[in-house]
Amino acid sequence: MAERICGICSDAHTTCYTQAIEDLLGIEAPPRAKYIRVIIAELERIHSHSLWLGIAAHEIGFDTLFMYLWRDRETVMDMLEFISGNRVHYAMNTIGGVRRDIPSEMTPKIKDGLDFLEKRIKYYIKTISSDRTIQKRTVDVGILKPKDAIELCAVGPTLRASGVKNDVRRDDPYAAYDEIPFNVVTHDGCDVFARIIVRCEEMLESINMIRYALDHMPAGMLRVRVPMAVEPNEAVSRVEAPRGELIHYARSNGTARPERYKVRSPTLANIPALCKMLMGQHVADIPIVLAGIDPCFACMDRLALIDVNTGRKKILDFNSLRENIRRMRGNCP
Amino acid sequence: MSIILEAIRQIFKSPITLKYPFEKTDVPKDFRGRPVWNMQKCVGCGLCSRVCPSGAIEMIGKGLKAEIKHYVDRCIFCGQCSESCPRNAITMTDEFEHAGYDREKMIYEYRRES
């Protein structure tokens, strides 16, 4: 069910969830399962970043690039469907390992797909860096200085595009990321153009990581046996989702159901930085600046109102929010 | 500029899209479509309805007399039921077209033939 939080980074949520629960249970996924988790996570990163790149191209009115990007994105979607049995919700992770293997017969087909993607992404990087339309619309738009980025707790590619080298995969390695060599891509541009370049180069980096993981995948079990009883405890798990650092928190009280579960999605962390980016911008640039953080509003669709004077907290659901808006508007139907 | 060349090159290629309701793409081998119960193999242990994360499987009755009700509108197609079934009575088919206007029509019932 954790997968249904997001349709784009569904694997990041399940990885984070299973890691939190594995931590609670005191078990660890076998090495092969960890490698498979990395492969799926990186394929998902390619798919999410190319989706975002298409959206960004669409927001600046460059629909030709949007169409071509999404055409090539089908390759990675087909690869994911081929490995896991579904295009969007892969259902690969389970508590204690993964559910499906990537047998050696699949490797050549995956590598062919990766070769194609690498060629295309390199072409897009060339196009984006030489195209005047993109340059005019993105360079020096939505500036986020490194100091502000750190102060406002930006995460993921938004933070890395401000020149800050920060990546959960490197800083707090989970799954098999401590065994796979990779570079943390950063850019000093601090603007939307830097965010585009960072995401493009991350895709190339992901391709190399998948190739390495496919070649060095250890043999062995896919999952370990899960104990039925959970001790009262609490666990925090961090994962580098395509949009940035994702945090899941779980607390158990000795029963089969969690006592408390909390998800901090990367979009929520990037929203304060967005306010800074929008300062002094043209109205016409708002869509691309907003799209620049790769927002996923479904992930952060929670609202808590805190009255500063009394300190009282109130959580609004959709219906009561609508009621309030109606009351404010007066006699609107 | 190079995107213009790409666009011109594309004019001479066939379209990448398919005329969907008439042409369909191949479904990969281990695709997770709608699960189907084989009631000859089912022993009515109820494991599928217990493991289902979205509560899409209802079991009416017990043991060898049990009937299965599968709510496709709630199903998330994770394949956990077919994985857990001790008798391999559940198979994931390659059906993927489940959209419709009526939720009542999205309930599949599996009865035993006596």
GROMACS .gro file of C-alpha atoms in nm:
model
  447
    1MET     CA    1   0.000   0.000   0.000
    2ALA     CA    2   0.294   0.236   0.065
    3GLU     CA    3   0.347   0.229  -0.311
    4ARG     CA    4   0.023   0.415  -0.374
    5ILE     CA    5   0.150   0.731  -0.208
    6CYS     CA    6   0.301   0.836  -0.538
    7GLY     CA    7   0.261   0.721  -0.894
    8ILE     CA    8   0.599   0.845  -1.012
    9CYS     CA    9   0.833   0.750  -0.728
   10SER     CA   10   0.642   0.440  -0.619
   11ASP     CA   11   0.958   0.235  -0.571
   12ALA     CA   12   1.122   0.498  -0.349
   13HIS     CA   13   0.826   0.486  -0.112
   14THR     CA   14   0.824   0.107  -0.088
   15THR     CA   15   1.202   0.093  -0.040
   16CYS     CA   16   1.174   0.347   0.238
   17TYR     CA   17   0.880   0.168   0.398
   18THR     CA   18   1.039  -0.177   0.384
   19GLN     CA   19   1.364  -0.039   0.525
   20ALA     CA   20   1.181   0.119   0.817
   21ILE     CA   21   0.994  -0.204   0.892
   22GLU     CA   22   1.307  -0.416   0.845
   23ASP     CA   23   1.477  -0.189   1.093
   24LEU     CA   24   1.193  -0.244   1.341
   25LEU     CA   25   1.209  -0.620   1.295
   26GLY     CA   26   1.589  -0.627   1.313
   27ILE     CA   27   1.636  -0.809   0.981
   28GLU     CA   28   1.832  -0.719   0.671
   29ALA     CA   29   1.759  -0.788   0.305
   30PRO     CA   30   1.999  -1.034   0.134
   31PRO     CA   31   2.271  -0.885  -0.096
   32ARG     CA   32   2.103  -0.986  -0.422
   33ALA     CA   33   1.778  -0.821  -0.314
   34LYS     CA   34   1.971  -0.503  -0.238
   35TYR     CA   35   2.118  -0.496  -0.588
   36ILE     CA   36   1.774  -0.550  -0.743
   37ARG     CA   37   1.641  -0.262  -0.532
   38VAL     CA   38   1.917  -0.039  -0.669
   39ILE     CA   39   1.842  -0.137  -1.029
   40ILE     CA   40   1.470  -0.065  -0.994
   41ALA     CA   41   1.535   0.259  -0.805
   42GLU     CA   42   1.773   0.385  -1.074
   43LEU     CA   43   1.541   0.285  -1.360
   44GLU     CA   44   1.272   0.474  -1.176
   45ARG     CA   45   1.500   0.777  -1.145
   46ILE     CA   46   1.555   0.775  -1.522
   47HIS     CA   47   1.182   0.753  -1.583
   48SER     CA   48   1.098   1.024  -1.330
   49HIS     CA   49   1.365   1.265  -1.452
   50SER     CA   50   1.272   1.222  -1.818
   51LEU     CA   51   0.908   1.277  -1.725
   52TRP     CA   52   1.008   1.593  -1.541
   53LEU     CA   53   1.224   1.713  -1.828
   54GLY     CA   54   0.928   1.671  -2.062
   55ILE     CA   55   0.706   1.869  -1.824
   56ALA     CA   56   0.966   2.143  -1.794
   57ALA     CA   57   0.990   2.164  -2.174
   58HIS     CA   58   0.612   2.182  -2.188
   59GLU     CA   59   0.599   2.463  -1.929
   60ILE     CA   60   0.829   2.682  -2.136
   61GLY     CA   61   0.624   2.605  -2.444
   62PHE     CA   62   0.872   2.371  -2.610
   63ASP     CA   63   0.631   2.088  -2.688
   64THR     CA   64   0.849   1.926  -2.954
   65LEU     CA   65   1.109   1.835  -2.695
   66PHE     CA   66   0.831   1.721  -2.460
   67MET     CA   67   0.694   1.477  -2.718
   68TYR     CA   68   1.034   1.333  -2.810
   69LEU     CA   69   1.134   1.293  -2.446
   70TRP     CA   70   0.817   1.110  -2.361
   71ARG     CA   71   0.856   0.886  -2.662
   72ASP     CA   72   1.199   0.780  -2.540
   73ARG     CA   73   1.068   0.748  -2.186
   74GLU     CA   74   0.851   0.460  -2.310
   75THR     CA   75   1.172   0.255  -2.340
   76VAL     CA   76   1.237   0.273  -1.969
   77MET     CA   77   0.870   0.214  -1.887
   78ASP     CA   78   0.874  -0.099  -2.101
   79MET     CA   79   1.191  -0.214  -1.926
   80LEU     CA   80   1.026  -0.173  -1.588
   81GLU     CA   81   0.716  -0.356  -1.708
   82PHE     CA   82   0.934  -0.633  -1.845
   83ILE     CA   83   1.118  -0.675  -1.514
   84SER     CA   84   0.839  -0.624  -1.264
   85GLY     CA   85   0.512  -0.693  -1.444
   86ASN     CA   86   0.369  -0.343  -1.427
   87ARG     CA   87   0.454  -0.006  -1.575
   88VAL     CA   88   0.391   0.216  -1.277
   89HIS     CA   89   0.342   0.020  -0.959
   90TYR     CA   90   0.622  -0.233  -0.967
   91ALA     CA   91   0.542  -0.410  -0.636
   92MET     CA   92   0.900  -0.535  -0.626
   93ASN     CA   93   0.989  -0.469  -0.264
   94THR     CA   94   0.863  -0.676   0.021
   95ILE     CA   95   0.958  -0.674   0.386
   96GLY     CA   96   1.280  -0.874   0.398
   97GLY     CA   97   1.380  -0.854   0.032
   98VAL     CA   98   1.232  -0.835  -0.317
   99ARG     CA   99   0.956  -1.037  -0.480
  100ARG     CA  100   1.100  -1.100  -0.823
  101ASP     CA  101   1.442  -1.189  -0.953
  102ILE     CA  102   1.623  -1.032  -1.248
  103PRO     CA  103   1.756  -1.347  -1.415
  104SER     CA  104   2.060  -1.333  -1.642
  105GLU     CA  105   1.839  -1.383  -1.952
  106MET     CA  106   1.693  -1.038  -1.897
  107THR     CA  107   2.032  -0.864  -1.882
  108PRO     CA  108   2.096  -0.826  -2.261
  109LYS     CA  109   1.754  -0.672  -2.318
  110ILE     CA  110   1.800  -0.427  -2.031
  111LYS     CA  111   2.146  -0.334  -2.159
  112ASP     CA  112   2.014  -0.269  -2.510
  113GLY     CA  113   1.754  -0.037  -2.363
  114LEU     CA  114   2.021   0.140  -2.159
  115ASP     CA  115   2.243   0.190  -2.466
  116PHE     CA  116   1.953   0.348  -2.650
  117LEU     CA  117   1.868   0.570  -2.356
  118GLU     CA  118   2.227   0.682  -2.312
  119LYS     CA  119   2.247   0.787  -2.675
  120ARG     CA  120   1.921   0.979  -2.652
  121ILE     CA  121   2.001   1.151  -2.322
  122LYS     CA  122   2.339   1.266  -2.455
  123TYR     CA  123   2.159   1.407  -2.756
  124TYR     CA  124   1.911   1.592  -2.533
  125ILE     CA  125   2.190   1.739  -2.320
  126LYS     CA  126   2.348   1.871  -2.639
  127THR     CA  127   2.014   2.010  -2.759
  128ILE     CA  128   1.931   2.171  -2.427
  129SER     CA  129   2.270   2.337  -2.388
  130SER     CA  130   2.266   2.477  -2.743
  131ASP     CA  131   1.900   2.570  -2.782
  132ARG     CA  132   1.829   2.942  -2.755
  133THR     CA  133   1.465   2.905  -2.648
  134ILE     CA  134   1.560   2.702  -2.344
  135GLN     CA  135   1.851   2.929  -2.257
  136LYS     CA  136   1.631   3.240  -2.270
  137ARG     CA  137   1.361   3.088  -2.053
  138THR     CA  138   1.570   2.914  -1.788
  139VAL     CA  139   1.907   3.083  -1.737
  140ASP     CA  140   1.897   3.317  -1.435
  141VAL     CA  141   1.537   3.223  -1.363
  142GLY     CA  142   1.439   3.102  -1.016
  143ILE     CA  143   1.771   3.172  -0.846
  144LEU     CA  144   1.832   2.980  -0.523
  145LYS     CA  145   2.165   3.069  -0.361
  146PRO     CA  146   2.351   2.781  -0.189
  147LYS     CA  147   2.319   2.954   0.149
  148ASP     CA  148   1.941   2.987   0.114
  149ALA     CA  149   1.912   2.632  -0.017
  150ILE     CA  150   2.081   2.495   0.294
  151GLU     CA  151   1.889   2.725   0.529
  152LEU     CA  152   1.553   2.639   0.379
  153CYS     CA  153   1.634   2.265   0.382
  154ALA     CA  154   1.599   2.207   0.009
  155VAL     CA  155   1.663   1.848  -0.097
  156GLY     CA  156   1.756   1.643  -0.401
  157PRO     CA  157   1.832   1.789  -0.744
  158THR     CA  158   1.706   2.132  -0.632
  159LEU     CA  159   1.979   2.145  -0.369
  160ARG     CA  160   2.244   1.991  -0.595
  161ALA     CA  161   2.170   2.247  -0.867
  162SER     CA  162   2.273   2.512  -0.614
  163GLY     CA  163   2.615   2.353  -0.593
  164VAL     CA  164   2.567   2.167  -0.264
  165LYS     CA  165   2.699   1.812  -0.272
  166ASN     CA  166   2.431   1.628  -0.080
  167ASP     CA  167   2.288   1.289  -0.163
  168VAL     CA  168   2.145   1.029   0.075
  169ARG     CA  169   2.286   0.757  -0.149
  170ARG     CA  170   2.636   0.883  -0.069
  171ASP     CA  171   2.590   1.033   0.278
  172ASP     CA  172   2.390   0.751   0.436
  173PRO     CA  173   2.415   0.455   0.196
  174TYR     CA  174   2.121   0.218   0.196
  175ALA     CA  175   2.057  -0.093  -0.020
  176ALA     CA  176   2.374  -0.161  -0.223
  177TYR     CA  177   2.475   0.201  -0.282
  178ASP     CA  178   2.788   0.162  -0.068
  179GLU     CA  179   2.924  -0.096  -0.317
  180ILE     CA  180   2.839   0.083  -0.642
  181PRO     CA  181   3.064   0.369  -0.756
  182PHE     CA  182   2.889   0.687  -0.867
  183ASN     CA  183   2.935   1.063  -0.877
  184VAL     CA  184   2.707   1.310  -0.709
  185VAL     CA  185   2.618   1.551  -0.988
  186THR     CA  186   2.619   1.918  -0.890
  187HIS     CA  187   2.597   2.243  -1.083
  188ASP     CA  188   2.682   2.597  -0.974
  189GLY     CA  189   2.417   2.769  -1.185
  190CYS     CA  190   2.157   2.791  -0.903
  191ASP     CA  191   1.885   2.851  -1.165
  192VAL     CA  192   1.630   2.638  -1.351
  193PHE     CA  193   1.883   2.563  -1.624
  194ALA     CA  194   2.117   2.413  -1.363
  195ARG     CA  195   1.831   2.194  -1.240
  196ILE     CA  196   1.775   2.066  -1.593
  197ILE     CA  197   2.143   1.984  -1.642
  198VAL     CA  198   2.173   1.817  -1.300
  199ARG     CA  199   1.877   1.590  -1.373
  200CYS     CA  200   2.007   1.503  -1.722
  201GLU     CA  201   2.348   1.409  -1.588
  202GLU     CA  202   2.193   1.212  -1.305
  203MET     CA  203   2.018   1.002  -1.567
  204LEU     CA  204   2.354   0.922  -1.730
  205GLU     CA  205   2.495   0.842  -1.388
  206SER     CA  206   2.198   0.610  -1.320
  207ILE     CA  207   2.259   0.426  -1.646
  208ASN     CA  208   2.619   0.356  -1.544
  209MET     CA  209   2.504   0.242  -1.200
  210ILE     CA  210   2.253  -0.004  -1.347
  211ARG     CA  211   2.520  -0.144  -1.580
  212TYR     CA  212   2.757  -0.190  -1.287
  213ALA     CA  213   2.484  -0.347  -1.072
  214LEU     CA  214   2.384  -0.590  -1.347
  215ASP     CA  215   2.746  -0.703  -1.391
  216HIS     CA  216   2.824  -0.735  -1.022
  217MET     CA  217   2.501  -0.880  -0.892
  218PRO     CA  218   2.580  -1.145  -0.628
  219ALA     CA  219   2.397  -1.477  -0.634
  220GLY     CA  220   2.181  -1.582  -0.344
  221MET     CA  221   1.842  -1.555  -0.186
  222LEU     CA  222   1.586  -1.291  -0.271
  223ARG     CA  223   1.424  -1.257   0.067
  224VAL     CA  224   1.466  -1.360   0.426
  225ARG     CA  225   1.205  -1.499   0.661
  226VAL     CA  226   1.021  -1.232   0.850
  227PRO     CA  227   0.951  -1.281   1.221
  228MET     CA  228   0.582  -1.246   1.302
  229ALA     CA  229   0.615  -1.043   1.622
  230VAL     CA  230   0.727  -0.680   1.627
  231GLU     CA  231   0.885  -0.544   1.943
  232PRO     CA  232   0.775  -0.197   2.058
  233ASN     CA  233   1.028   0.030   1.892
  234GLU     CA  234   1.064   0.310   1.644
  235ALA     CA  235   1.255   0.347   1.318
  236VAL     CA  236   1.342   0.619   1.067
  237SER     CA  237   1.442   0.537   0.713
  238ARG     CA  238   1.586   0.770   0.450
  239VAL     CA  239   1.590   0.715   0.075
  240GLU     CA  240   1.703   0.936  -0.213
  241ALA     CA  241   1.385   0.948  -0.421
  242PRO     CA  242   1.408   1.105  -0.768
  243ARG     CA  243   1.284   1.432  -0.616
  244GLY     CA  244   1.511   1.429  -0.313
  245GLU     CA  245   1.538   1.293   0.034
  246LEU     CA  246   1.237   1.092   0.144
  247ILE     CA  247   1.183   1.007   0.510
  248HIS     CA  248   0.954   0.745   0.656
  249TYR     CA  249   0.903   0.710   1.028
  250ALA     CA  250   0.735   0.413   1.194
  251ARG     CA  251   0.659   0.332   1.555
  252SER     CA  252   0.541  -0.010   1.670
  253ASN     CA  253   0.373  -0.098   1.996
  254GLY     CA  254   0.408  -0.474   1.993
  255THR     CA  255   0.094  -0.548   1.788
  256ALA     CA  256   0.076  -0.636   1.420
  257ARG     CA  257  -0.025  -0.281   1.323
  258PRO     CA  258   0.195   0.029   1.338
  259GLU     CA  259   0.111   0.277   1.611
  260ARG     CA  260   0.226   0.577   1.414
  261TYR     CA  261   0.344   0.622   1.058
  262LYS     CA  262   0.473   0.941   0.907
  263VAL     CA  263   0.594   1.021   0.557
  264ARG     CA  264   0.797   1.330   0.479
  265SER     CA  265   0.797   1.360   0.103
  266PRO     CA  266   1.069   1.558  -0.080
  267THR     CA  267   0.824   1.808  -0.231
  268LEU     CA  268   0.727   1.925   0.117
  269ALA     CA  269   1.092   2.002   0.191
  270ASN     CA  270   1.133   2.197  -0.131
  271ILE     CA  271   0.828   2.422  -0.090
  272PRO     CA  272   0.998   2.679   0.143
  273ALA     CA  273   1.283   2.711  -0.107
  274LEU     CA  274   1.027   2.772  -0.379
  275CYS     CA  275   0.913   3.093  -0.205
  276LYS     CA  276   1.268   3.223  -0.223
  277MET     CA  277   1.301   3.129  -0.589
  278LEU     CA  278   0.983   3.309  -0.688
  279MET     CA  279   1.090   3.642  -0.538
  280GLY     CA  280   1.139   3.909  -0.804
  281GLN     CA  281   1.038   3.682  -1.093
  282HIS     CA  282   0.802   3.756  -1.378
  283VAL     CA  283   0.454   3.609  -1.357
  284ALA     CA  284   0.520   3.422  -1.681
  285ASP     CA  285   0.813   3.245  -1.519
  286ILE     CA  286   0.609   3.107  -1.228
  287PRO     CA  287   0.514   2.779  -1.404
  288ILE     CA  288   0.871   2.684  -1.489
  289VAL     CA  289   1.005   2.787  -1.147
  290LEU     CA  290   0.732   2.584  -0.978
  291ALA     CA  291   0.797   2.291  -1.209
  292GLY     CA  292   1.169   2.335  -1.142
  293ILE     CA  293   1.147   2.169  -0.802
  294ASP     CA  294   0.963   1.876  -0.963
  295PRO     CA  295   0.662   1.912  -0.737
  296CYS     CA  296   0.440   1.618  -0.661
  297PHE     CA  297   0.140   1.764  -0.483
  298ALA     CA  298  -0.025   1.431  -0.429
  299CYS     CA  299   0.274   1.334  -0.211
  300MET     CA  300   0.238   1.635   0.015
  301ASP     CA  301  -0.138   1.671   0.019
  302ARG     CA  302  -0.173   1.725   0.393
  303LEU     CA  303  -0.270   2.042   0.565
  304ALA     CA  304  -0.234   2.138   0.928
  305LEU     CA  305  -0.331   2.483   1.045
  306ILE     CA  306  -0.157   2.619   1.353
  307ASP     CA  307  -0.290   2.929   1.520
  308VAL     CA  308   0.023   3.122   1.615
  309ASN     CA  309  -0.145   3.313   1.898
  310THR     CA  310  -0.301   3.019   2.080
  311GLY     CA  311  -0.076   2.742   1.952
  312ARG     CA  312  -0.385   2.538   1.870
  313LYS     CA  313  -0.348   2.289   1.587
  314LYS     CA  314  -0.621   2.193   1.348
  315ILE     CA  315  -0.610   1.948   1.061
  316LEU     CA  316  -0.839   2.018   0.769
  317ASP     CA  317  -0.964   1.754   0.533
  318PHE     CA  318  -1.077   1.830   0.181
  319ASN     CA  319  -1.446   1.872   0.261
  320SER     CA  320  -1.403   2.110   0.552
  321LEU     CA  321  -1.153   2.311   0.348
  322ARG     CA  322  -1.413   2.344   0.076
  323GLU     CA  323  -1.672   2.447   0.336
  324ASN     CA  324  -1.439   2.718   0.466
  325ILE     CA  325  -1.371   2.852   0.120
  326ARG     CA  326  -1.743   2.862   0.048
  327ARG     CA  327  -1.807   3.053   0.369
  328MET     CA  328  -1.535   3.302   0.280
  329ARG     CA  329  -1.675   3.357  -0.065
  330GLY     CA  330  -2.025   3.414   0.072
  331ASN     CA  331  -2.310   3.296  -0.138
  332CYS     CA  332  -2.115   3.098  -0.392
  333PRO     CA  333  -2.288   2.769  -0.479
  334MET     CA  334   1.876   2.397  -3.401
  335SER     CA  335   1.936   2.027  -3.382
  336ILE     CA  336   1.580   1.965  -3.263
  337ILE     CA  337   1.455   2.098  -3.599
  338LEU     CA  338   1.668   1.842  -3.781
  339GLU     CA  339   1.527   1.575  -3.551
  340ALA     CA  340   1.173   1.690  -3.628
  341ILE     CA  341   1.238   1.680  -4.003
  342ARG     CA  342   1.388   1.332  -3.972
  343GLN     CA  343   1.077   1.223  -3.785
  344ILE     CA  344   0.848   1.320  -4.074
  345PHE     CA  345   0.982   1.033  -4.279
  346LYS     CA  346   0.936   0.776  -4.004
  347SER     CA  347   0.619   0.588  -3.919
  348PRO     CA  348   0.434   0.710  -3.610
  349ILE     CA  349   0.542   0.565  -3.278
  350THR     CA  350   0.188   0.551  -3.141
  351LEU     CA  351  -0.060   0.270  -3.199
  352LYS     CA  352  -0.425   0.306  -3.294
  353TYR     CA  353  -0.519   0.176  -2.954
  354PRO     CA  354  -0.858   0.010  -2.951
  355PHE     CA  355  -0.771  -0.164  -3.278
  356GLU     CA  356  -0.402  -0.231  -3.220
  357LYS     CA  357  -0.263  -0.338  -2.887
  358THR     CA  358   0.088  -0.379  -2.756
  359ASP     CA  359   0.212  -0.712  -2.637
  360VAL     CA  360   0.190  -0.776  -2.270
  361PRO     CA  361   0.513  -0.908  -2.111
  362LYS     CA  362   0.527  -1.262  -1.984
  363ASP     CA  363   0.490  -1.201  -1.611
  364PHE     CA  364   0.239  -0.920  -1.635
  365ARG     CA  365   0.013  -0.874  -1.334
  366GLY     CA  366  -0.339  -0.836  -1.471
  367ARG     CA  367  -0.669  -0.936  -1.317
  368PRO     CA  368  -0.634  -1.238  -1.086
  369VAL     CA  369  -0.856  -1.536  -1.167
  370TRP     CA  370  -0.952  -1.812  -0.924
  371ASN     CA  371  -0.965  -2.176  -1.016
  372MET     CA  372  -1.235  -2.305  -0.784
  373GLN     CA  373  -1.144  -2.668  -0.849
  374LYS     CA  374  -0.811  -2.612  -0.679
  375CYS     CA  375  -0.932  -2.372  -0.409
  376VAL     CA  376  -0.960  -2.523  -0.061
  377GLY     CA  377  -1.115  -2.214   0.097
  378CYS     CA  378  -0.834  -2.141   0.342
  379GLY     CA  379  -0.902  -1.766   0.317
  380LEU     CA  380  -0.536  -1.670   0.296
  381CYS     CA  381  -0.594  -1.455  -0.015
  382SER     CA  382  -0.855  -1.238   0.154
  383ARG     CA  383  -0.635  -1.202   0.462
  384VAL     CA  384  -0.318  -1.096   0.278
  385CYS     CA  385  -0.493  -0.859   0.035
  386PRO     CA  386  -0.361  -0.510   0.121
  387SER     CA  387  -0.663  -0.330  -0.019
  388GLY     CA  388  -0.938  -0.563   0.104
  389ALA     CA  389  -1.049  -0.649  -0.248
  390ILE     CA  390  -1.119  -1.017  -0.180
  391GLU     CA  391  -1.416  -1.134   0.020
  392MET     CA  392  -1.473  -1.492   0.122
  393ILE     CA  393  -1.827  -1.609   0.180
  394GLY     CA  394  -1.858  -1.933   0.372
  395LYS     CA  395  -1.581  -2.156   0.494
  396GLY     CA  396  -1.361  -2.436   0.370
  397LEU     CA  397  -1.461  -2.633   0.064
  398LYS     CA  398  -1.796  -2.456   0.040
  399ALA     CA  399  -1.645  -2.108   0.030
  400GLU     CA  400  -1.721  -1.865  -0.248
  401ILE     CA  401  -1.492  -1.585  -0.354
  402LYS     CA  402  -1.595  -1.232  -0.438
  403HIS     CA  403  -1.328  -1.022  -0.607
  404TYR     CA  404  -1.378  -0.644  -0.621
  405VAL     CA  405  -1.171  -0.530  -0.918
  406ASP     CA  406  -1.242  -0.165  -0.838
  407ARG     CA  407  -1.045  -0.201  -0.516
  408CYS     CA  408  -0.774  -0.435  -0.648
  409ILE     CA  409  -0.426  -0.285  -0.680
  410PHE     CA  410  -0.291  -0.579  -0.887
  411CYS     CA  411   0.004  -0.644  -0.658
  412GLY     CA  412  -0.019  -1.020  -0.706
  413GLN     CA  413   0.015  -1.096  -0.336
  414CYS     CA  414  -0.291  -1.329  -0.340
  415SER     CA  415  -0.153  -1.543  -0.619
  416GLU     CA  416   0.186  -1.554  -0.446
  417SER     CA  417   0.037  -1.657  -0.111
  418CYS     CA  418  -0.207  -1.920  -0.238
  419PRO     CA  419  -0.092  -2.260  -0.107
  420ARG     CA  420  -0.276  -2.445  -0.388
  421ASN     CA  421  -0.176  -2.215  -0.676
  422ALA     CA  422  -0.544  -2.164  -0.746
  423ILE     CA  423  -0.498  -1.797  -0.838
  424THR     CA  424  -0.336  -1.690  -1.163
  425MET     CA  425  -0.263  -1.337  -1.277
  426THR     CA  426  -0.401  -1.303  -1.629
  427ASP     CA  427  -0.295  -1.046  -1.886
  428GLU     CA  428  -0.626  -0.859  -1.883
  429PHE     CA  429  -0.565  -0.490  -1.822
  430GLU     CA  430  -0.874  -0.313  -1.948
  431HIS     CA  431  -1.088  -0.266  -1.641
  432ALA     CA  432  -1.221   0.087  -1.684
  433GLY     CA  433  -1.596   0.126  -1.669
  434TYR     CA  434  -1.884   0.340  -1.552
  435ASP     CA  435  -2.043   0.106  -1.301
  436ARG     CA  436  -1.868  -0.023  -0.992
  437GLU     CA  437  -2.130  -0.296  -0.949
  438LYS     CA  438  -2.009  -0.454  -1.271
  439MET     CA  439  -1.654  -0.472  -1.137
  440ILE     CA  440  -1.730  -0.750  -0.895
  441TYR     CA  441  -1.635  -1.098  -1.004
  442GLU     CA  442  -1.787  -1.391  -0.822
  443TYR     CA  443  -1.638  -1.738  -0.816
  444ARG     CA  444  -1.874  -2.018  -0.723
  445ARG     CA  445  -1.819  -2.388  -0.694
  446GLU     CA  446  -1.990  -2.620  -0.933
  447SER     CA  447  -2.132  -2.903  -0.730
   0.00000   0.00000   0.00000
